[in-house]
CSV table of C-alpha atoms in Angstrom, one decimal:
chain,number,residue,atom,x,y,z
N,142,MET,CA,-46.2,63.8,36.4
N,143,SER,CA,-45.3,67.5,36.4
N,144,SER,CA,-47.1,70.0,33.6
N,145,LYS,CA,-44.3,72.3,32.0
N,146,SER,CA,-47.1,74.8,31.7
N,147,LEU,CA,-47.4,75.1,35.5
N,148,ALA,CA,-43.4,75.1,36.2
N,149,THR,CA,-42.6,78.4,38.4
N,150,PRO,CA,-39.0,79.4,38.7
N,151,PHE,CA,-38.0,79.3,42.5
N,152,ILE,CA,-35.9,82.6,43.5
N,153,ARG,CA,-33.1,81.7,45.7
N,154,HIS,CA,-31.5,83.8,48.2
N,155,VAL,CA,-27.7,83.1,48.7
N,156,THR,CA,-26.0,84.5,52.2
N,157,SER,CA,-22.4,84.3,52.8
N,158,ARG,CA,-20.6,85.1,56.0
N,159,GLY,CA,-18.3,87.9,55.0
N,160,TYR,CA,-15.4,87.6,57.0
N,161,ALA,CA,-14.1,84.2,55.2
N,162,GLN,CA,-12.8,83.8,52.2
N,163,THR,CA,-13.3,80.6,50.3
N,164,ALA,CA,-10.3,79.0,48.0
N,165,PRO,CA,-10.8,80.0,44.1
N,166,VAL,CA,-12.9,77.8,42.1
N,167,ALA,CA,-11.5,76.6,38.9
N,168,LYS,CA,-14.3,77.8,36.2
N,169,LYS,CA,-15.0,74.8,33.9
N,170,GLU,CA,-15.5,75.2,30.5
N,171,ALA,CA,-18.6,74.8,29.1
N,172,ARG,CA,-17.7,73.3,25.2
N,173,LEU,CA,-20.9,71.7,23.2
N,174,GLN,CA,-19.9,68.3,22.1
N,175,THR,CA,-22.5,66.7,19.3
N,176,SER,CA,-22.2,63.6,17.0
N,177,VAL,CA,-24.4,61.1,15.2
N,178,LEU,CA,-24.9,58.1,16.1
N,179,PRO,CA,-24.6,54.7,13.4
N,180,ASN,CA,-28.2,54.6,14.2
N,181,LYS,CA,-28.3,58.1,13.3
N,182,THR,CA,-29.7,59.2,16.7
N,183,PHE,CA,-28.3,63.0,16.9
N,184,VAL,CA,-26.2,63.6,20.5
N,185,ALA,CA,-25.6,66.5,21.8
N,186,ALA,CA,-24.0,67.2,25.2
N,187,LEU,CA,-22.7,70.1,27.4
N,188,ASP,CA,-20.9,69.7,30.4
N,189,ASN,CA,-21.6,72.9,32.1
N,190,GLY,CA,-20.7,71.9,35.7
N,191,SER,CA,-24.3,72.2,36.8
N,192,PRO,CA,-25.3,70.3,39.9
N,193,VAL,CA,-28.6,69.7,38.1
N,194,THR,CA,-28.8,67.5,34.8
N,195,ARG,CA,-31.3,67.9,32.3
N,196,LEU,CA,-31.8,65.4,29.5
N,197,THR,CA,-34.3,66.0,26.4
N,198,ILE,CA,-35.2,63.3,24.1
N,199,ALA,CA,-36.6,64.7,21.3
N,200,PHE,CA,-38.6,62.6,18.1
N,201,LYS,CA,-39.9,64.1,14.7
N,202,ALA,CA,-43.2,63.3,15.7
N,203,GLY,CA,-45.1,66.4,15.9
N,204,SER,CA,-49.0,67.4,14.8
N,205,ARG,CA,-47.4,67.6,10.9
N,206,TYR,CA,-46.8,64.0,10.9
N,207,GLU,CA,-50.6,63.3,11.9
N,208,PRO,CA,-52.3,61.1,9.1
N,209,GLN,CA,-55.6,63.7,8.4
N,210,THR,CA,-57.8,60.8,9.5
N,211,GLU,CA,-56.7,60.6,13.0
N,212,LEU,CA,-56.0,64.6,13.7
N,213,GLY,CA,-54.7,65.2,17.5
N,214,LEU,CA,-52.3,62.0,17.6
N,215,ALA,CA,-49.4,63.9,18.9
N,216,HIS,CA,-51.8,66.0,21.7
N,217,VAL,CA,-52.5,62.3,23.2
N,218,LEU,CA,-49.4,61.2,22.8
N,219,ARG,CA,-47.7,64.2,24.5
N,220,SER,CA,-50.7,63.6,27.4
N,221,ALA,CA,-49.9,59.8,27.8
N,222,ALA,CA,-46.6,60.1,28.8
N,223,GLY,CA,-46.0,58.9,32.2
N,224,LEU,CA,-48.6,56.3,31.8
N,225,SER,CA,-47.7,52.4,32.6
N,226,THR,CA,-45.1,50.7,30.3
N,227,LYS,CA,-44.2,47.2,29.5
N,228,ASN,CA,-41.8,47.3,32.9
N,229,SER,CA,-43.6,50.1,35.1
N,230,SER,CA,-46.9,51.2,36.3
N,231,ALA,CA,-47.4,54.9,36.2
N,232,TYR,CA,-47.8,54.6,40.2
N,233,MET,CA,-44.3,53.3,40.1
N,234,ILE,CA,-42.8,55.6,37.7
N,235,ARG,CA,-44.2,58.6,40.0
N,236,ARG,CA,-43.3,57.3,43.2
N,237,GLN,CA,-39.4,56.7,41.8
N,238,LEU,CA,-39.3,59.9,40.2
N,239,THR,CA,-40.8,61.3,43.5
N,240,GLN,CA,-38.2,59.2,45.8
N,241,ILE,CA,-35.0,60.8,43.8
N,242,GLY,CA,-36.6,64.6,43.4
N,243,ALA,CA,-36.6,64.1,39.7
N,244,SER,CA,-38.9,65.8,37.4
N,245,PHE,CA,-40.5,64.9,34.4
N,246,THR,CA,-42.2,66.9,31.6
N,247,ALA,CA,-43.3,66.1,28.0
N,248,SER,CA,-43.8,68.7,25.5
N,249,GLY,CA,-43.7,69.3,22.1
N,250,ASP,CA,-45.0,72.0,18.9
N,251,ARG,CA,-45.6,71.1,15.3
N,252,GLU,CA,-42.2,69.3,14.4
N,253,PHE,CA,-41.2,67.4,17.4
N,254,VAL,CA,-42.1,65.7,20.5
N,255,TYR,CA,-39.7,66.3,23.9
N,256,TYR,CA,-39.5,64.1,27.0
N,257,THR,CA,-37.4,66.1,29.8
N,258,VAL,CA,-36.1,64.6,32.8
N,259,GLU,CA,-34.0,67.0,35.4
N,260,ALA,CA,-32.2,64.9,38.3
N,261,THR,CA,-29.3,65.7,40.8
N,262,GLN,CA,-26.0,64.5,39.6
N,263,ASP,CA,-26.0,61.6,42.1
N,264,ASN,CA,-29.6,60.5,40.9
N,265,LEU,CA,-29.1,60.7,37.5
N,266,LYS,CA,-28.8,57.0,36.5
N,267,THR,CA,-32.0,56.1,38.3
N,268,ALA,CA,-33.7,59.2,36.5
N,269,LEU,CA,-32.3,57.8,33.1
N,270,GLU,CA,-33.2,54.6,33.8
N,271,TYR,CA,-37.0,55.6,34.4
N,272,LEU,CA,-36.8,57.8,31.1
N,273,ASN,CA,-35.6,55.1,28.9
N,274,LYS,CA,-38.8,53.3,30.4
N,275,ILE,CA,-41.1,55.9,29.3
N,276,VAL,CA,-39.9,56.8,26.1
N,277,SER,CA,-38.7,53.3,24.8
N,278,ASN,CA,-41.5,50.8,26.1
N,279,GLN,CA,-45.0,52.9,26.1
N,280,GLU,CA,-48.2,50.4,26.0
N,281,PHE,CA,-51.0,53.2,25.6
N,282,ARG,CA,-53.4,50.9,27.4
N,283,PRO,CA,-57.0,51.7,26.7
N,284,TRP,CA,-58.2,52.0,30.0
N,285,GLU,CA,-55.6,54.3,30.9
N,286,LEU,CA,-55.9,56.4,28.0
N,287,THR,CA,-59.8,56.7,28.9
N,288,ASP,CA,-59.0,58.0,32.7
N,289,ASN,CA,-56.7,60.3,30.8
N,290,LEU,CA,-59.6,62.2,29.0
N,291,PRO,CA,-60.1,64.9,31.9
N,292,ARG,CA,-56.7,66.0,30.8
N,293,LEU,CA,-57.6,66.7,27.5
N,294,ARG,CA,-60.5,68.5,28.0
N,295,TYR,CA,-58.3,70.7,30.8
N,296,ASP,CA,-55.8,71.3,27.7
N,297,ILE,CA,-58.4,72.4,25.4
N,298,ALA,CA,-60.4,74.9,28.4
N,299,ALA,CA,-57.4,76.6,29.3
N,300,LEU,CA,-56.2,77.2,26.1
N,301,PRO,CA,-55.6,81.3,26.0
N,302,PRO,CA,-57.4,83.2,23.1
N,303,GLN,CA,-53.9,84.3,21.7
N,304,VAL,CA,-52.9,80.6,21.3
N,305,ARG,CA,-56.1,79.7,19.8
N,306,ALA,CA,-55.5,82.9,16.9
N,307,VAL,CA,-52.0,81.5,16.6
N,308,ASP,CA,-53.5,78.1,15.6
N,309,LEU,CA,-56.1,78.8,13.2
N,310,LEU,CA,-53.1,81.3,11.5
N,311,HIS,CA,-51.3,78.0,11.1
N,312,LYS,CA,-54.3,76.2,9.7
N,313,ALA,CA,-54.9,79.4,7.0
N,314,ALA,CA,-51.3,79.4,6.0
N,315,TYR,CA,-50.3,76.0,5.4
N,316,ARG,CA,-54.2,73.9,5.4
N,317,ARG,CA,-52.3,70.6,6.4
N,318,GLY,CA,-49.3,69.5,7.5
N,319,LEU,CA,-48.0,72.6,9.5
N,320,GLY,CA,-51.7,73.6,9.6
N,321,ASN,CA,-52.7,70.6,11.9
N,322,SER,CA,-53.5,71.8,15.1
N,323,LEU,CA,-51.3,70.9,18.3
N,324,PHE,CA,-54.7,70.2,20.1
N,325,ILE,CA,-57.0,67.5,19.5
N,326,ALA,CA,-60.5,69.1,18.5
N,327,PRO,CA,-62.7,68.5,21.2
N,328,LYS,CA,-65.6,66.0,19.0
N,329,LYS,CA,-61.8,63.8,18.9
N,330,ILE,CA,-61.3,63.1,22.4
N,331,GLY,CA,-62.4,59.7,23.2
N,332,LYS,CA,-62.2,58.5,19.6
N,333,ILE,CA,-58.3,57.8,19.1
N,334,SER,CA,-57.6,54.2,20.0
N,335,SER,CA,-54.8,52.6,21.9
N,336,GLU,CA,-53.9,50.9,18.5
N,337,SER,CA,-53.7,53.9,16.2
N,338,LEU,CA,-51.5,55.6,19.1
N,339,GLN,CA,-49.5,52.8,19.1
N,340,HIS,CA,-48.9,52.6,15.2
N,341,PHE,CA,-48.1,56.5,15.4
N,342,ALA,CA,-45.6,56.1,18.1
N,343,SER,CA,-43.9,53.0,16.5
N,344,ASN,CA,-43.5,54.7,13.2
N,345,ASN,CA,-42.1,58.4,14.8
N,346,LEU,CA,-40.5,57.6,18.1
N,347,VAL,CA,-37.5,55.4,15.8
N,348,PRO,CA,-33.6,56.4,16.1
N,349,ASN,CA,-33.2,58.3,12.8
N,350,ARG,CA,-36.1,60.7,14.0
N,351,CYS,CA,-34.4,60.8,17.4
N,352,ALA,CA,-32.3,63.4,19.2
N,353,ILE,CA,-30.7,63.6,22.4
N,354,ALA,CA,-29.6,66.5,24.5
N,355,LEU,CA,-27.7,66.4,28.0
N,356,ILE,CA,-26.9,69.3,30.0
N,357,GLY,CA,-24.4,69.0,33.3
N,358,GLU,CA,-23.1,65.8,31.9
N,359,ASN,CA,-20.4,64.6,29.3
N,360,GLN,CA,-20.7,63.1,25.7
N,361,ASP,CA,-20.4,59.3,26.6
N,362,THR,CA,-23.3,59.6,29.2
N,363,ALA,CA,-25.5,60.6,26.3
N,364,CYS,CA,-24.3,57.8,24.0
N,365,LEU,CA,-24.7,55.5,26.4
N,366,LEU,CA,-28.1,56.7,26.8
N,367,ALA,CA,-28.8,56.7,23.3
N,368,ASP,CA,-27.2,53.0,22.9
N,369,SER,CA,-29.6,51.6,25.3
N,370,LEU,CA,-32.9,53.1,23.8
N,371,GLN,CA,-35.0,50.4,23.3
N,372,LEU,CA,-36.7,51.8,20.2
N,373,SER,CA,-38.5,50.7,17.2
N,374,SER,CA,-36.1,49.2,14.7
N,375,LEU,CA,-38.2,50.6,11.8
N,376,VAL,CA,-36.3,53.2,10.1
N,377,GLN,CA,-38.6,54.2,6.9
N,378,GLU,CA,-39.5,57.7,6.8
N,379,SER,CA,-42.8,58.6,7.9
N,380,LYS,CA,-44.6,60.5,5.0
N,381,SER,CA,-45.0,64.2,5.1
N,382,ASP,CA,-45.2,66.0,1.9
N,383,THR,CA,-43.1,69.4,1.9
N,384,THR,CA,-45.0,72.4,3.4
N,385,THR,CA,-46.8,74.5,0.5
N,386,TYR,CA,-47.2,77.9,2.0
N,387,TYR,CA,-51.1,79.5,0.7
N,388,GLY,CA,-52.1,82.3,3.0
N,389,GLY,CA,-55.7,82.9,3.8
N,390,GLU,CA,-57.8,83.5,6.7
N,391,LEU,CA,-59.4,81.3,10.1
N,392,ARG,CA,-62.2,83.1,12.1
N,393,LYS,CA,-63.7,82.1,15.6
N,394,GLU,CA,-66.0,84.2,17.0
N,395,MET,CA,-65.6,83.9,20.9
N,396,GLY,CA,-67.4,86.9,22.4
N,397,GLY,CA,-66.0,88.9,24.8
N,398,ASP,CA,-64.8,92.6,24.9
N,399,LEU,CA,-61.4,91.7,23.4
N,400,ALA,CA,-60.6,90.9,19.7
N,401,HIS,CA,-57.2,88.6,19.6
N,402,VAL,CA,-55.6,88.6,16.1
N,403,ALA,CA,-52.3,86.7,14.6
N,404,LEU,CA,-51.3,88.4,11.3
N,405,ALA,CA,-48.3,86.5,9.3
N,406,LEU,CA,-46.4,86.5,6.1
N,407,GLN,CA,-44.5,83.5,5.0
N,408,GLY,CA,-40.7,83.4,6.8
N,409,ALA,CA,-37.9,81.4,6.6
N,410,PRO,CA,-37.1,77.8,7.3
N,411,ALA,CA,-34.8,77.1,10.3
N,412,SER,CA,-31.9,76.0,7.9
N,413,ILE,CA,-31.0,79.4,6.3
N,414,PRO,CA,-29.7,82.3,7.8
N,415,GLN,CA,-32.5,84.3,7.0
N,416,SER,CA,-34.5,82.7,9.7
N,417,LEU,CA,-32.1,84.5,12.5
N,418,ALA,CA,-33.0,87.9,10.3
N,419,LEU,CA,-36.2,87.7,10.8
N,420,ALA,CA,-36.1,86.5,14.3
N,421,VAL,CA,-33.9,90.2,15.0
N,422,ALA,CA,-37.1,91.8,13.0
N,423,ALA,CA,-39.8,90.1,15.0
N,424,ARG,CA,-38.0,91.4,18.2
N,425,ALA,CA,-37.4,95.1,16.9
N,426,LEU,CA,-40.8,95.2,16.1
N,427,GLY,CA,-41.7,95.0,19.9
N,428,CYS,CA,-42.9,92.7,22.8
N,429,GLY,CA,-43.9,94.9,25.2
N,430,PRO,CA,-42.7,97.2,27.7
N,431,VAL,CA,-39.3,96.8,29.0
N,432,THR,CA,-40.0,98.0,32.3
N,433,LYS,CA,-42.9,97.4,34.4
N,434,TRP,CA,-45.8,100.1,34.2
N,435,GLY,CA,-43.6,101.5,31.6
N,436,ALA,CA,-44.3,103.4,28.1
N,437,ASN,CA,-44.2,100.9,25.0
N,438,ASN,CA,-42.1,102.9,22.4
N,439,SER,CA,-42.0,99.9,20.0
N,440,PRO,CA,-42.6,100.0,16.4
N,441,VAL,CA,-45.7,98.3,16.9
N,442,ALA,CA,-47.1,99.9,19.2
N,443,LYS,CA,-46.7,103.4,17.3
N,444,ALA,CA,-48.5,102.3,14.8
N,445,ILE,CA,-51.4,101.0,16.4
N,446,GLY,CA,-51.5,104.5,18.5
N,447,ASN,CA,-53.3,105.5,21.2
N,448,ILE,CA,-56.3,103.2,21.2
N,449,GLY,CA,-56.6,102.5,24.9
N,450,PRO,CA,-55.2,99.2,26.6
N,451,PHE,CA,-53.6,97.0,24.0
N,452,ALA,CA,-51.0,94.3,23.6
N,453,ALA,CA,-49.1,93.3,20.6
N,454,ALA,CA,-45.5,91.6,19.9
N,455,GLY,CA,-44.0,90.3,17.0
N,456,PHE,CA,-42.8,86.8,16.3
N,457,ASN,CA,-41.2,84.1,14.3
N,458,VAL,CA,-41.3,80.7,14.0
N,459,SER,CA,-39.1,78.7,12.0
N,460,TYR,CA,-39.6,75.0,10.6
N,461,SER,CA,-37.6,72.6,8.8
N,462,ASP,CA,-39.3,73.9,5.6
N,463,SER,CA,-40.9,77.0,6.0
N,464,GLY,CA,-41.9,79.5,8.8
N,465,LEU,CA,-44.1,82.5,9.7
N,466,PHE,CA,-43.0,86.4,10.8
N,467,GLY,CA,-45.6,88.5,12.0
N,468,VAL,CA,-47.5,89.8,14.9
N,469,VAL,CA,-50.2,88.7,17.7
N,470,LEU,CA,-52.1,91.3,19.3
N,471,SER,CA,-54.9,91.8,21.3
N,472,VAL,CA,-57.1,95.2,21.3
N,473,PRO,CA,-60.6,96.2,22.4
N,474,LYS,CA,-63.2,95.0,19.9
N,475,ASP,CA,-64.6,98.6,18.7
N,476,GLU,CA,-60.6,99.4,17.7
N,477,ALA,CA,-59.9,96.4,16.0
N,478,ASN,CA,-60.5,97.8,12.7
N,479,ALA,CA,-57.9,100.6,12.9
N,480,ALA,CA,-55.6,98.5,14.7
N,481,VAL,CA,-55.4,95.5,12.6
N,482,LYS,CA,-55.0,97.6,9.2
N,483,ALA,CA,-52.1,99.7,11.0
N,484,VAL,CA,-50.1,96.3,11.8
N,485,ALA,CA,-50.6,94.7,8.6
N,486,ASN,CA,-49.3,98.1,6.6
N,487,LEU,CA,-46.4,97.9,9.3
N,488,LEU,CA,-45.4,94.3,8.3
N,489,LYS,CA,-44.6,95.3,4.7
N,490,GLN,CA,-42.6,98.6,5.9
N,491,PRO,CA,-38.7,98.6,6.4
N,492,LEU,CA,-37.8,99.2,9.6
N,493,SER,CA,-35.1,101.8,11.0
N,494,ALA,CA,-31.7,100.9,11.9
N,495,ASP,CA,-32.3,102.2,15.4
N,496,ALA,CA,-35.3,99.6,15.8
N,497,ILE,CA,-32.8,96.8,14.2
N,498,LYS,CA,-30.3,97.7,16.4
N,499,ALA,CA,-32.7,97.4,19.5
N,500,GLY,CA,-33.9,93.9,18.2
N,501,LYS,CA,-30.5,92.4,17.9
N,502,ASN,CA,-29.9,93.4,21.5
N,503,GLN,CA,-33.0,92.3,22.8
N,504,LEU,CA,-32.6,88.9,20.6
N,505,LYS,CA,-29.0,88.3,22.2
N,506,LEU,CA,-30.6,88.6,25.6
N,507,GLN,CA,-33.4,86.0,25.1
N,508,VAL,CA,-31.1,83.5,23.7
N,509,LEU,CA,-28.3,84.2,26.6
N,510,ALA,CA,-31.3,84.3,29.5
N,511,GLU,CA,-33.1,80.9,27.9
N,512,ALA,CA,-29.4,79.6,28.0
N,513,GLU,CA,-29.7,80.1,32.2
N,514,ASP,CA,-32.9,77.5,32.1
N,515,GLY,CA,-31.5,74.0,31.5
N,516,THR,CA,-34.6,72.6,30.0
N,517,SER,CA,-35.3,75.3,27.6
N,518,LEU,CA,-31.3,75.1,26.5
N,519,ALA,CA,-31.4,71.0,26.0
N,520,GLU,CA,-34.6,71.3,24.2
N,521,SER,CA,-33.0,73.9,21.9
N,522,LEU,CA,-30.2,71.5,21.3
N,523,ALA,CA,-32.3,68.7,20.2
N,524,ALA,CA,-34.0,70.6,17.9
N,525,GLN,CA,-31.4,72.0,16.4
N,526,GLY,CA,-30.0,68.4,15.3
N,527,LEU,CA,-33.4,67.3,13.8
N,528,PHE,CA,-33.3,70.3,11.9
N,529,THR,CA,-29.7,70.7,10.6
N,530,GLY,CA,-27.7,67.9,11.6
N,531,SER,CA,-25.7,69.9,13.8
N,532,ALA,CA,-26.3,72.5,16.9
N,533,LYS,CA,-24.7,75.6,18.0
N,534,SER,CA,-24.2,77.1,21.5
N,535,PRO,CA,-25.9,79.9,23.0
N,536,LEU,CA,-23.1,82.1,22.8
N,537,ASP,CA,-22.5,81.0,18.8
N,538,ILE,CA,-25.9,81.8,18.2
N,539,ALA,CA,-25.1,85.5,20.0
N,540,ARG,CA,-21.9,85.9,17.8
N,541,GLU,CA,-24.0,85.0,14.6
N,542,ILE,CA,-26.3,87.9,15.9
N,543,ASP,CA,-23.9,90.6,16.3
N,544,GLN,CA,-22.7,89.5,12.7
N,545,LEU,CA,-26.2,90.2,10.7
N,546,SER,CA,-26.2,93.4,9.7
N,547,THR,CA,-29.1,96.3,9.1
N,548,ASN,CA,-29.5,95.3,5.2
N,549,ASP,CA,-29.3,91.7,6.2
N,550,VAL,CA,-32.6,92.1,8.3
N,551,SER,CA,-34.0,94.5,6.1
N,552,GLN,CA,-33.9,92.2,3.1
N,553,ALA,CA,-35.4,89.2,4.9
N,554,MET,CA,-38.3,91.4,5.6
N,555,SER,CA,-38.8,92.6,1.9
N,556,ASN,CA,-38.8,88.7,0.8
N,557,ALA,CA,-41.3,88.3,3.8
N,558,SER,CA,-43.5,91.0,2.6
N,559,ARG,CA,-43.8,89.8,-1.2
N,560,SER,CA,-45.9,86.4,0.3
N,561,LYS,CA,-49.4,86.8,0.9
N,562,LEU,CA,-50.6,87.4,4.1
N,563,SER,CA,-52.2,85.0,6.6
N,564,MET,CA,-54.8,85.9,9.5
N,565,GLY,CA,-56.0,83.9,12.6
N,566,SER,CA,-58.5,85.6,14.8
N,567,ALA,CA,-60.7,84.5,18.3
N,568,GLY,CA,-62.8,86.7,20.3
N,569,ASN,CA,-65.2,89.4,19.4
N,570,LEU,CA,-64.5,89.8,15.7
N,571,ALA,CA,-67.3,92.4,14.8
N,572,PHE,CA,-65.2,95.0,13.9
N,573,VAL,CA,-62.0,92.8,12.8
N,574,PRO,CA,-61.2,93.2,8.9
N,575,PHE,CA,-61.1,90.3,6.6
N,576,VAL,CA,-57.7,89.5,4.9
N,577,ASP,CA,-58.7,90.6,1.2
N,578,GLU,CA,-59.3,94.3,3.4
N,579,LEU,CA,-55.8,94.5,4.5
């Protein structure tokens, strides 16, 4: 199984003979089609004529749905994707996907888990058959879960400190639910049983909590696959209380020369327009230099000032019932006090019209550029379906960004600034101020 975190794009150099004129190719209109099946499975398809088809099956099975006594289930579920099923061994799955040149990845966030396969059009049928087996007939054999423990340990050991800071930020902001970590705690590795994992999958990998997104094929193919999934017949919703934003602080002292800090205010749910306005504000705050070795003239860089090497980026993440809007920064430990206080002050200040205009342009570029990656697009469409019951194409989202006014973005930031500040930090925290000092 290939790991999504290690996937790298290939640059293809295409040459053409200058003396030959090819016949014009009819441009195929890529139209997004969506529907909800009788079993409440959301289906979306975008037939863009791509020679490579991407299919994502997503479920509401993220870490927020974990019971407090079994934290880490979602991480183990992602890691166990591709192990032996009722119909095929792990070796057979790997061999068959390799033979047809297909790739399979499993990823997830706090809301959803995504199973994605990529294959050429002529091998699509076989790829979908094995994706169906991986998703529908998981067995979680105890000896295979034991063999998989080193992979879990590697996942934890390889976490960048910035990711740890954002994970701590969620725990401080929400405590439970959305505050559950994306990763299993080291002391819990090997403690989650096959039965617990099977129970979690049976309750969450069900039709009414499922979305299917297909890129490069038509809606009929996506619907046929949805009908062929052999999922649990259980249709009751897993218990997940509405998330409450508390605000707070969590710190993890790790030593080193840098302090990594994530600061955030309460954002907006994904289903309301303010989430898009805050996404613009996050880009407007800055995401580093736009040219290699270039100067960083973003508002967040100007607020931090000339303190030596540092990195800072605005972010906005929206969930079904809440969200976080803030900044992640990595600074030398001796400069952390001034830098963190400057960023905290910036989050509660209005942005200039020029900064918001730049943020809109950068967000549009990000949305349209990610659409070039079929896997990211498929996961985005599936997530939209589970969030709102509908989906929008990247072009539609770009048009909505254009329609946002400066006042819309400023108002969204003003609403966020009224909430309590949350902070997660990791690294050398000797000079990092506490949240009540900001």
